[in-house]
Amino acid sequence: MATKIIPINRRSANITEGKSRAPNRSMFYAMGYQESDFSKPMVGVANGHSTITPCNSGLQKLADAAIEGIEEAGGNAQVFGTPTISDGMAMGTEGMKYSLVSREVISDCIETCVQGQWMDGVLVVGGCDKNMPGGMMGILRANVPAIYVYGGTILPGHYKGQDLNIVSVFEAVGQNSAGKMSDADLREIEMRAIPGTGSCGGMYTANTMSSAFEALGMSLPFSSTMANPHDEKQNSAKESAKVLIEAIKKDIKPRDIVTKKALENAVAVIMATGGSTNAVLHFLAIAHAAEVDWTIDDFERMRKKVPVICDLKPSGKYLAVDLHKAGGIPQVMKVLLNAGLLHGDCLTISGQTIAETLKDIPDVPRADQDVIRTIDKALYKEGHLAILKGNLSPEGAVAKITGLKVPVMTGPARVFDGEQSALQAILDGKIKAGDVMVLRYLGPKGGPGMPEMLAPTGALIGAGLGESVGLITDGRFSGGTWGMVVGHVAPEAAAGGTIAFIHEGDSITIDSHQLLLQLNVPESEIEKRKKGWTPPAPRYTRGVQAKFAFNASSASKGAVLDNY
């Protein structure tokens, strides 16, 4: 694809022209700029470094490498911060309700700084789950040349010959409560599961989104599965900066790259790698920011086309570091490209097409690994992220349906209007095989903030009920969740969705074959219950939570705040 060459100081010209030239320059001179700097591109570095979480505590070295790369390539780096909320730390607490809110705050930060300071381009460095979509949404809103630098995955912990990761801890809590694990072993797992910096190690939300960004063409090849402690991650950050400077020269903008075909490439990789349910919510929001026509039904369309070819946690065996050693996302993409499941003509931030980027990648994965498979040896012939509909979710709900021993179940509803009461019921042994747990008023408006339910699902698995108990919620799931679980039920309870009218003991059917989520109650009874229902009072009336609850769209539209 041909690109237009433009003056490198397209945006920085704003500070050298017009009546405000002298005051504007004075502000830059105060920071050590020289006269010659005003002909160079002003490049934002949106730095997500913090000491809040191991996902982000290793980002400063990447930001520093990116700054060095920008300056070596002839640009001026303008560094600003973005916040983060650690899902792993906030899980199961009121703080988890701020996680999805932070996606919007991050995107607002990037849009505001890039547009307010009239930057020529932006490099985003992020690690934790919402850093990823928040960063990409901000990039697409600003629509200046941009690249995403993922902070990198964590290395596995080890105990008694087993690899550990964050989900190991949540499942160990359930095992301990069920009397299947000693307090001493729980403590050892807790201490060893997270050995250093980097994002959660399986194909959970952060690694799912980083992989998808690479497939999207907005990150460099191989960068999405590198480990944060390894030197190659810093080298990649520096190289990303240099690639960005070239993209600024050629005026390659994010919306030139993030097209509908590029979204199909990203979702194909999500399906092929067994990625997180959160990817559905976040890519709806990313498509909205890019102004690309993309709906929840497009995920189901892609699921039917793309097999699962990677054996990765949470439901598989391997971690992101193993995927990297096996050939990384480029190897996955090459398999998909050769099968006609990827658009090779899509543009990437390097100026090359996907096909050009992958031309030297082997057609067949190495024989000495079994992380990445060929199409004919796929783990599952169709993708794993299904959209379930029915009278409980007319707008759709999201479920991981591959690998379930019980793909269809009908059982009595066990109804909870919050996460803590549900978790306690599991830990107290009150949930039995065959039950269908209903966790509601946890959607974008009702939570507010649509918290993740890793604590209850981890407890179910730890108690040995992961395959025999169903769980549905208008909240979300961690990328580490697996089992007979259905999230993102829409419309949500707080908006008057059918999930609000379920009574204890009602019969509910989850059918992954028919993609059905059904309340087995006559429509006349549902209507009767609806007439007697009043929306709950808002849980927050001031601040970011109140603003999020007031503005958030349905989960079926990405829970975005600007869907006017």
mmCIF file of N, CA, C and O in Angstrom, residues 479-550:
data_model
loop_
_atom_site.group_PDB
_atom_site.id
_atom_site.type_symbol
_atom_site.label_atom_id
_atom_site.label_comp_id
_atom_site.label_asym_id
_atom_site.label_seq_id
_atom_site.Cartn_x
_atom_site.Cartn_y
_atom_site.Cartn_z
ATOM 1 N N GLY A 479 -9.719 -13.483 32.267
ATOM 2 C CA GLY A 479 -9.213 -14.312 31.182
ATOM 3 C C GLY A 479 -8.749 -15.668 31.674
ATOM 4 O O GLY A 479 -8.577 -16.598 30.891
ATOM 5 N N GLY A 480 -8.549 -15.806 32.980
ATOM 6 C CA GLY A 480 -8.128 -17.074 33.556
ATOM 7 C C GLY A 480 -9.273 -18.010 33.898
ATOM 8 O O GLY A 480 -9.054 -19.115 34.377
ATOM 9 N N THR A 481 -10.508 -17.584 33.627
ATOM 10 C CA THR A 481 -11.669 -18.397 33.974
ATOM 11 C C THR A 481 -11.927 -19.476 32.928
ATOM 12 O O THR A 481 -11.751 -19.251 31.732
ATOM 13 N N TRP A 482 -12.355 -20.636 33.378
ATOM 14 C CA TRP A 482 -12.850 -21.666 32.474
ATOM 15 C C TRP A 482 -13.959 -22.436 33.185
ATOM 16 O O TRP A 482 -14.155 -22.302 34.388
ATOM 17 N N GLY A 483 -14.710 -23.226 32.444
ATOM 18 C CA GLY A 483 -15.814 -23.988 33.022
ATOM 19 C C GLY A 483 -17.129 -23.620 32.368
ATOM 20 O O GLY A 483 -17.182 -22.908 31.356
ATOM 21 N N MET A 484 -18.240 -24.079 32.960
ATOM 22 C CA MET A 484 -19.582 -23.861 32.410
ATOM 23 C C MET A 484 -20.075 -22.484 32.849
ATOM 24 O O MET A 484 -20.982 -22.352 33.684
ATOM 25 N N VAL A 485 -19.451 -21.439 32.304
ATOM 26 C CA VAL A 485 -19.751 -20.086 32.752
ATOM 27 C C VAL A 485 -20.138 -19.208 31.558
ATOM 28 O O VAL A 485 -19.594 -19.336 30.466
ATOM 29 N N VAL A 486 -21.081 -18.311 31.808
ATOM 30 C CA VAL A 486 -21.580 -17.412 30.767
ATOM 31 C C VAL A 486 -21.616 -15.999 31.342
ATOM 32 O O VAL A 486 -22.266 -15.761 32.368
ATOM 33 N N GLY A 487 -20.909 -15.068 30.703
ATOM 34 C CA GLY A 487 -20.866 -13.696 31.187
ATOM 35 C C GLY A 487 -21.390 -12.694 30.185
ATOM 36 O O GLY A 487 -21.851 -13.056 29.105
ATOM 37 N N HIS A 488 -21.341 -11.420 30.561
ATOM 38 C CA HIS A 488 -21.751 -10.310 29.694
ATOM 39 C C HIS A 488 -23.231 -10.424 29.312
ATOM 40 O O HIS A 488 -23.629 -9.971 28.222
ATOM 41 N N VAL A 489 -24.051 -11.051 30.160
ATOM 42 C CA VAL A 489 -25.465 -11.226 29.834
ATOM 43 C C VAL A 489 -26.108 -9.860 29.604
ATOM 44 O O VAL A 489 -26.049 -8.975 30.464
ATOM 45 N N ALA A 490 -26.717 -9.699 28.443
ATOM 46 C CA ALA A 490 -27.280 -8.395 28.066
ATOM 47 C C ALA A 490 -28.681 -8.557 27.454
ATOM 48 O O ALA A 490 -28.902 -9.479 26.677
ATOM 49 N N PRO A 491 -29.590 -7.664 27.845
ATOM 50 C CA PRO A 491 -29.414 -6.530 28.749
ATOM 51 C C PRO A 491 -29.135 -6.980 30.189
ATOM 52 O O PRO A 491 -29.559 -8.049 30.612
ATOM 53 N N GLU A 492 -28.432 -6.126 30.919
ATOM 54 C CA GLU A 492 -28.076 -6.444 32.293
ATOM 55 C C GLU A 492 -29.264 -6.249 33.236
ATOM 56 O O GLU A 492 -30.281 -5.644 32.874
ATOM 57 N N ALA A 493 -29.126 -6.738 34.463
ATOM 58 C CA ALA A 493 -30.215 -6.658 35.442
ATOM 59 C C ALA A 493 -30.602 -5.222 35.742
ATOM 60 O O ALA A 493 -31.797 -4.885 35.804
ATOM 61 N N ALA A 494 -29.607 -4.347 35.925
ATOM 62 C CA ALA A 494 -29.903 -2.965 36.296
ATOM 63 C C ALA A 494 -30.655 -2.219 35.203
ATOM 64 O O ALA A 494 -31.308 -1.205 35.471
ATOM 65 N N ALA A 495 -30.566 -2.717 33.960
ATOM 66 C CA ALA A 495 -31.274 -2.102 32.841
ATOM 67 C C ALA A 495 -32.603 -2.795 32.557
ATOM 68 O O ALA A 495 -33.238 -2.530 31.541
ATOM 69 N N GLY A 496 -33.014 -3.684 33.451
ATOM 70 C CA GLY A 496 -34.286 -4.371 33.268
ATOM 71 C C GLY A 496 -34.205 -5.598 32.390
ATOM 72 O O GLY A 496 -35.224 -6.037 31.828
ATOM 73 N N GLY A 497 -33.017 -6.186 32.268
ATOM 74 C CA GLY A 497 -32.876 -7.427 31.516
ATOM 75 C C GLY A 497 -33.537 -8.595 32.242
ATOM 76 O O GLY A 497 -33.768 -8.551 33.461
ATOM 77 N N THR A 498 -33.825 -9.650 31.513
ATOM 78 C CA THR A 498 -34.534 -10.809 32.081
ATOM 79 C C THR A 498 -33.802 -11.417 33.260
ATOM 80 O O THR A 498 -34.415 -11.988 34.164
ATOM 81 N N ILE A 499 -32.486 -11.279 33.301
ATOM 82 C CA ILE A 499 -31.717 -11.835 34.414
ATOM 83 C C ILE A 499 -32.188 -11.257 35.755
ATOM 84 O O ILE A 499 -32.068 -11.899 36.807
ATOM 85 N N ALA A 500 -32.789 -10.058 35.724
ATOM 86 C CA ALA A 500 -33.293 -9.428 36.953
ATOM 87 C C ALA A 500 -34.518 -10.145 37.501
ATOM 88 O O ALA A 500 -34.855 -9.993 38.682
ATOM 89 N N PHE A 501 -35.199 -10.918 36.663
ATOM 90 C CA PHE A 501 -36.487 -11.502 37.052
ATOM 91 C C PHE A 501 -36.401 -12.995 37.376
ATOM 92 O O PHE A 501 -37.424 -13.665 37.512
ATOM 93 N N ILE A 502 -35.184 -13.512 37.497
ATOM 94 C CA ILE A 502 -35.003 -14.907 37.881
ATOM 95 C C ILE A 502 -35.267 -15.065 39.370
ATOM 96 O O ILE A 502 -34.792 -14.277 40.186
ATOM 97 N N HIS A 503 -36.026 -16.093 39.721
ATOM 98 C CA HIS A 503 -36.277 -16.425 41.128
ATOM 99 C C HIS A 503 -35.479 -17.664 41.517
ATOM 100 O O HIS A 503 -35.167 -18.510 40.665
ATOM 101 N N GLU A 504 -35.152 -17.757 42.785
ATOM 102 C CA GLU A 504 -34.466 -18.932 43.321
ATOM 103 C C GLU A 504 -35.234 -20.193 42.929
ATOM 104 O O GLU A 504 -36.453 -20.297 43.112
ATOM 105 N N GLY A 505 -34.525 -21.161 42.350
ATOM 106 C CA GLY A 505 -35.139 -22.429 41.983
ATOM 107 C C GLY A 505 -35.680 -22.498 40.571
ATOM 108 O O GLY A 505 -36.017 -23.590 40.095
ATOM 109 N N ASP A 506 -35.772 -21.358 39.870
ATOM 110 C CA ASP A 506 -36.209 -21.385 38.468
ATOM 111 C C ASP A 506 -35.287 -22.285 37.652
ATOM 112 O O ASP A 506 -34.080 -22.368 37.911
ATOM 113 N N SER A 507 -35.844 -22.914 36.625
ATOM 114 C CA SER A 507 -35.055 -23.756 35.735
ATOM 115 C C SER A 507 -34.357 -22.889 34.668
ATOM 116 O O SER A 507 -34.997 -22.068 34.015
ATOM 117 N N ILE A 508 -33.044 -23.109 34.520
ATOM 118 C CA ILE A 508 -32.246 -22.385 33.524
ATOM 119 C C ILE A 508 -31.510 -23.401 32.657
ATOM 120 O O ILE A 508 -30.966 -24.385 33.168
ATOM 121 N N THR A 509 -31.482 -23.146 31.348
ATOM 122 C CA THR A 509 -30.753 -23.999 30.411
ATOM 123 C C THR A 509 -29.592 -23.236 29.794
ATOM 124 O O THR A 509 -29.761 -22.114 29.293
ATOM 125 N N ILE A 510 -28.410 -23.848 29.859
ATOM 126 C CA ILE A 510 -27.231 -23.376 29.131
ATOM 127 C C ILE A 510 -26.906 -24.452 28.098
ATOM 128 O O ILE A 510 -26.596 -25.583 28.460
ATOM 129 N N ASP A 511 -26.999 -24.104 26.829
ATOM 130 C CA ASP A 511 -26.820 -25.088 25.757
ATOM 131 C C ASP A 511 -25.774 -24.550 24.777
ATOM 132 O O ASP A 511 -26.066 -23.666 23.968
ATOM 133 N N SER A 512 -24.555 -25.076 24.859
ATOM 134 C CA SER A 512 -23.483 -24.582 23.999
ATOM 135 C C SER A 512 -23.612 -25.093 22.572
ATOM 136 O O SER A 512 -22.991 -24.549 21.660
ATOM 137 N N HIS A 513 -24.398 -26.150 22.362
ATOM 138 C CA HIS A 513 -24.627 -26.642 21.006
ATOM 139 C C HIS A 513 -25.580 -25.722 20.243
ATOM 140 O O HIS A 513 -25.331 -25.360 19.089
ATOM 141 N N GLN A 514 -26.677 -25.359 20.898
ATOM 142 C CA GLN A 514 -27.667 -24.486 20.262
ATOM 143 C C GLN A 514 -27.385 -23.005 20.518
ATOM 144 O O GLN A 514 -28.146 -22.147 20.070
ATOM 145 N N LEU A 515 -26.300 -22.711 21.254
ATOM 146 C CA LEU A 515 -25.935 -21.336 21.612
ATOM 147 C C LEU A 515 -27.107 -20.644 22.295
ATOM 148 O O LEU A 515 -27.480 -19.515 21.967
ATOM 149 N N LEU A 516 -27.656 -21.331 23.298
ATOM 150 C CA LEU A 516 -28.892 -20.908 23.945
ATOM 151 C C LEU A 516 -28.675 -20.627 25.427
ATOM 152 O O LEU A 516 -28.011 -21.397 26.128
ATOM 153 N N LEU A 517 -29.248 -19.529 25.897
ATOM 154 C CA LEU A 517 -29.295 -19.212 27.323
ATOM 155 C C LEU A 517 -30.740 -18.886 27.645
ATOM 156 O O LEU A 517 -31.254 -17.833 27.255
ATOM 157 N N GLN A 518 -31.407 -19.785 28.357
ATOM 158 C CA GLN A 518 -32.868 -19.717 28.457
ATOM 159 C C GLN A 518 -33.350 -19.844 29.901
ATOM 160 O O GLN A 518 -32.891 -20.714 30.654
ATOM 161 N N LEU A 519 -34.271 -18.961 30.271
ATOM 162 C CA LEU A 519 -35.013 -19.090 31.529
ATOM 163 C C LEU A 519 -36.282 -19.851 31.217
ATOM 164 O O LEU A 519 -37.131 -19.389 30.436
ATOM 165 N N ASN A 520 -36.421 -21.026 31.815
ATOM 166 C CA ASN A 520 -37.544 -21.909 31.487
ATOM 167 C C ASN A 520 -38.773 -21.570 32.330
ATOM 168 O O ASN A 520 -39.244 -22.351 33.155
ATOM 169 N N VAL A 521 -39.272 -20.369 32.106
ATOM 170 C CA VAL A 521 -40.447 -19.834 32.798
ATOM 171 C C VAL A 521 -41.356 -19.242 31.729
ATOM 172 O O VAL A 521 -40.860 -18.606 30.784
ATOM 173 N N PRO A 522 -42.676 -19.434 31.812
ATOM 174 C CA PRO A 522 -43.570 -18.885 30.793
ATOM 175 C C PRO A 522 -43.396 -17.378 30.628
ATOM 176 O O PRO A 522 -43.136 -16.659 31.600
ATOM 177 N N GLU A 523 -43.534 -16.909 29.409
ATOM 178 C CA GLU A 523 -43.364 -15.493 29.122
ATOM 179 C C GLU A 523 -44.335 -14.642 29.924
ATOM 180 O O GLU A 523 -44.007 -13.535 30.362
ATOM 181 N N SER A 524 -45.531 -15.183 30.137
ATOM 182 C CA SER A 524 -46.531 -14.434 30.914
ATOM 183 C C SER A 524 -46.065 -14.207 32.348
ATOM 184 O O SER A 524 -46.304 -13.145 32.942
ATOM 185 N N GLU A 525 -45.359 -15.195 32.922
ATOM 186 C CA GLU A 525 -44.837 -15.061 34.283
ATOM 187 C C GLU A 525 -43.685 -14.059 34.317
ATOM 188 O O GLU A 525 -43.572 -13.261 35.266
ATOM 189 N N ILE A 526 -42.845 -14.080 33.281
ATOM 190 C CA ILE A 526 -41.748 -13.112 33.213
ATOM 191 C C ILE A 526 -42.304 -11.696 33.142
ATOM 192 O O ILE A 526 -41.814 -10.782 33.820
ATOM 193 N N GLU A 527 -43.336 -11.500 32.340
ATOM 194 C CA GLU A 527 -43.951 -10.172 32.206
ATOM 195 C C GLU A 527 -44.570 -9.729 33.533
ATOM 196 O O GLU A 527 -44.506 -8.550 33.895
ATOM 197 N N LYS A 528 -45.169 -10.671 34.254
ATOM 198 C CA LYS A 528 -45.752 -10.361 35.557
ATOM 199 C C LYS A 528 -44.675 -9.902 36.535
ATOM 200 O O LYS A 528 -44.857 -8.919 37.271
ATOM 201 N N ARG A 529 -43.546 -10.613 36.539
ATOM 202 C CA ARG A 529 -42.438 -10.236 37.422
ATOM 203 C C ARG A 529 -41.865 -8.875 37.030
ATOM 204 O O ARG A 529 -41.482 -8.076 37.888
ATOM 205 N N LYS A 530 -41.820 -8.625 35.747
ATOM 206 C CA LYS A 530 -41.271 -7.360 35.251
ATOM 207 C C LYS A 530 -42.090 -6.173 35.741
ATOM 208 O O LYS A 530 -41.545 -5.128 36.105
ATOM 209 N N LYS A 531 -43.396 -6.331 35.776
ATOM 210 C CA LYS A 531 -44.271 -5.237 36.208
ATOM 211 C C LYS A 531 -44.077 -4.900 37.684
ATOM 212 O O LYS A 531 -44.312 -3.770 38.108
ATOM 213 N N GLY A 532 -43.657 -5.870 38.457
ATOM 214 C CA GLY A 532 -43.453 -5.631 39.885
ATOM 215 C C GLY A 532 -42.033 -5.236 40.249
ATOM 216 O O GLY A 532 -41.703 -5.137 41.435
ATOM 217 N N TRP A 533 -41.198 -4.998 39.235
ATOM 218 C CA TRP A 533 -39.779 -4.707 39.454
ATOM 219 C C TRP A 533 -39.503 -3.210 39.383
ATOM 220 O O TRP A 533 -40.087 -2.495 38.571
ATOM 221 N N THR A 534 -38.657 -2.740 40.250
ATOM 222 C CA THR A 534 -38.187 -1.350 40.166
ATOM 223 C C THR A 534 -36.661 -1.369 40.134
ATOM 224 O O THR A 534 -36.021 -2.176 40.825
ATOM 225 N N PRO A 535 -36.050 -0.502 39.339
ATOM 226 C CA PRO A 535 -34.583 -0.483 39.266
ATOM 227 C C PRO A 535 -33.992 -0.160 40.636
ATOM 228 O O PRO A 535 -34.549 0.643 41.390
ATOM 229 N N PRO A 536 -32.860 -0.764 40.962
ATOM 230 C CA PRO A 536 -32.210 -0.453 42.241
ATOM 231 C C PRO A 536 -31.623 0.953 42.226
ATOM 232 O O PRO A 536 -31.321 1.500 41.169
ATOM 233 N N ALA A 537 -31.491 1.534 43.388
ATOM 234 C CA ALA A 537 -30.864 2.857 43.491
ATOM 235 C C ALA A 537 -29.405 2.752 43.083
ATOM 236 O O ALA A 537 -28.755 1.724 43.317
ATOM 237 N N PRO A 538 -28.859 3.785 42.460
ATOM 238 C CA PRO A 538 -27.441 3.760 42.072
ATOM 239 C C PRO A 538 -26.549 3.528 43.288
ATOM 240 O O PRO A 538 -26.777 4.084 44.367
ATOM 241 N N ARG A 539 -25.537 2.714 43.134
ATOM 242 C CA ARG A 539 -24.608 2.430 44.220
ATOM 243 C C ARG A 539 -23.637 3.575 44.439
ATOM 244 O O ARG A 539 -23.076 3.726 45.514
ATOM 245 N N TYR A 540 -23.398 4.359 43.403
ATOM 246 C CA TYR A 540 -22.542 5.542 43.487
ATOM 247 C C TYR A 540 -23.300 6.729 42.899
ATOM 248 O O TYR A 540 -23.961 6.591 41.863
ATOM 249 N N THR A 541 -23.210 7.873 43.538
ATOM 250 C CA THR A 541 -23.893 9.070 43.035
ATOM 251 C C THR A 541 -22.925 10.202 42.709
ATOM 252 O O THR A 541 -23.359 11.268 42.279
ATOM 253 N N ARG A 542 -21.638 9.991 42.908
ATOM 254 C CA ARG A 542 -20.624 10.976 42.578
ATOM 255 C C ARG A 542 -19.373 10.265 42.058
ATOM 256 O O ARG A 542 -19.154 9.086 42.317
ATOM 257 N N GLY A 543 -18.544 11.002 41.325
ATOM 258 C CA GLY A 543 -17.248 10.488 40.918
ATOM 259 C C GLY A 543 -17.293 9.587 39.695
ATOM 260 O O GLY A 543 -18.301 9.489 38.997
ATOM 261 N N VAL A 544 -16.163 8.924 39.417
ATOM 262 C CA VAL A 544 -16.019 8.169 38.175
ATOM 263 C C VAL A 544 -17.007 7.007 38.073
ATOM 264 O O VAL A 544 -17.481 6.683 36.987
ATOM 265 N N GLN A 545 -17.315 6.371 39.197
ATOM 266 C CA GLN A 545 -18.265 5.263 39.151
ATOM 267 C C GLN A 545 -19.661 5.749 38.759
ATOM 268 O O GLN A 545 -20.358 5.101 37.966
ATOM 269 N N ALA A 546 -20.073 6.865 39.312
ATOM 270 C CA ALA A 546 -21.382 7.413 38.963
ATOM 271 C C ALA A 546 -21.419 7.816 37.497
ATOM 272 O O ALA A 546 -22.418 7.560 36.791
ATOM 273 N N LYS A 547 -20.348 8.428 37.007
ATOM 274 C CA LYS A 547 -20.291 8.826 35.599
ATOM 275 C C LYS A 547 -20.308 7.600 34.687
ATOM 276 O O LYS A 547 -20.969 7.603 33.644
ATOM 277 N N PHE A 548 -19.574 6.570 35.079
ATOM 278 C CA PHE A 548 -19.546 5.349 34.274
ATOM 279 C C PHE A 548 -20.935 4.710 34.225
ATOM 280 O O PHE A 548 -21.426 4.351 33.152
ATOM 281 N N ALA A 549 -21.572 4.563 35.381
ATOM 282 C CA ALA A 549 -22.897 3.937 35.437
ATOM 283 C C ALA A 549 -23.914 4.711 34.606
ATOM 284 O O ALA A 549 -24.767 4.118 33.927
ATOM 285 N N PHE A 550 -23.829 6.027 34.628
ATOM 286 C CA PHE A 550 -24.789 6.859 33.906
ATOM 287 C C PHE A 550 -24.605 6.751 32.391
ATOM 288 O O PHE A 550 -25.571 6.715 31.630
#
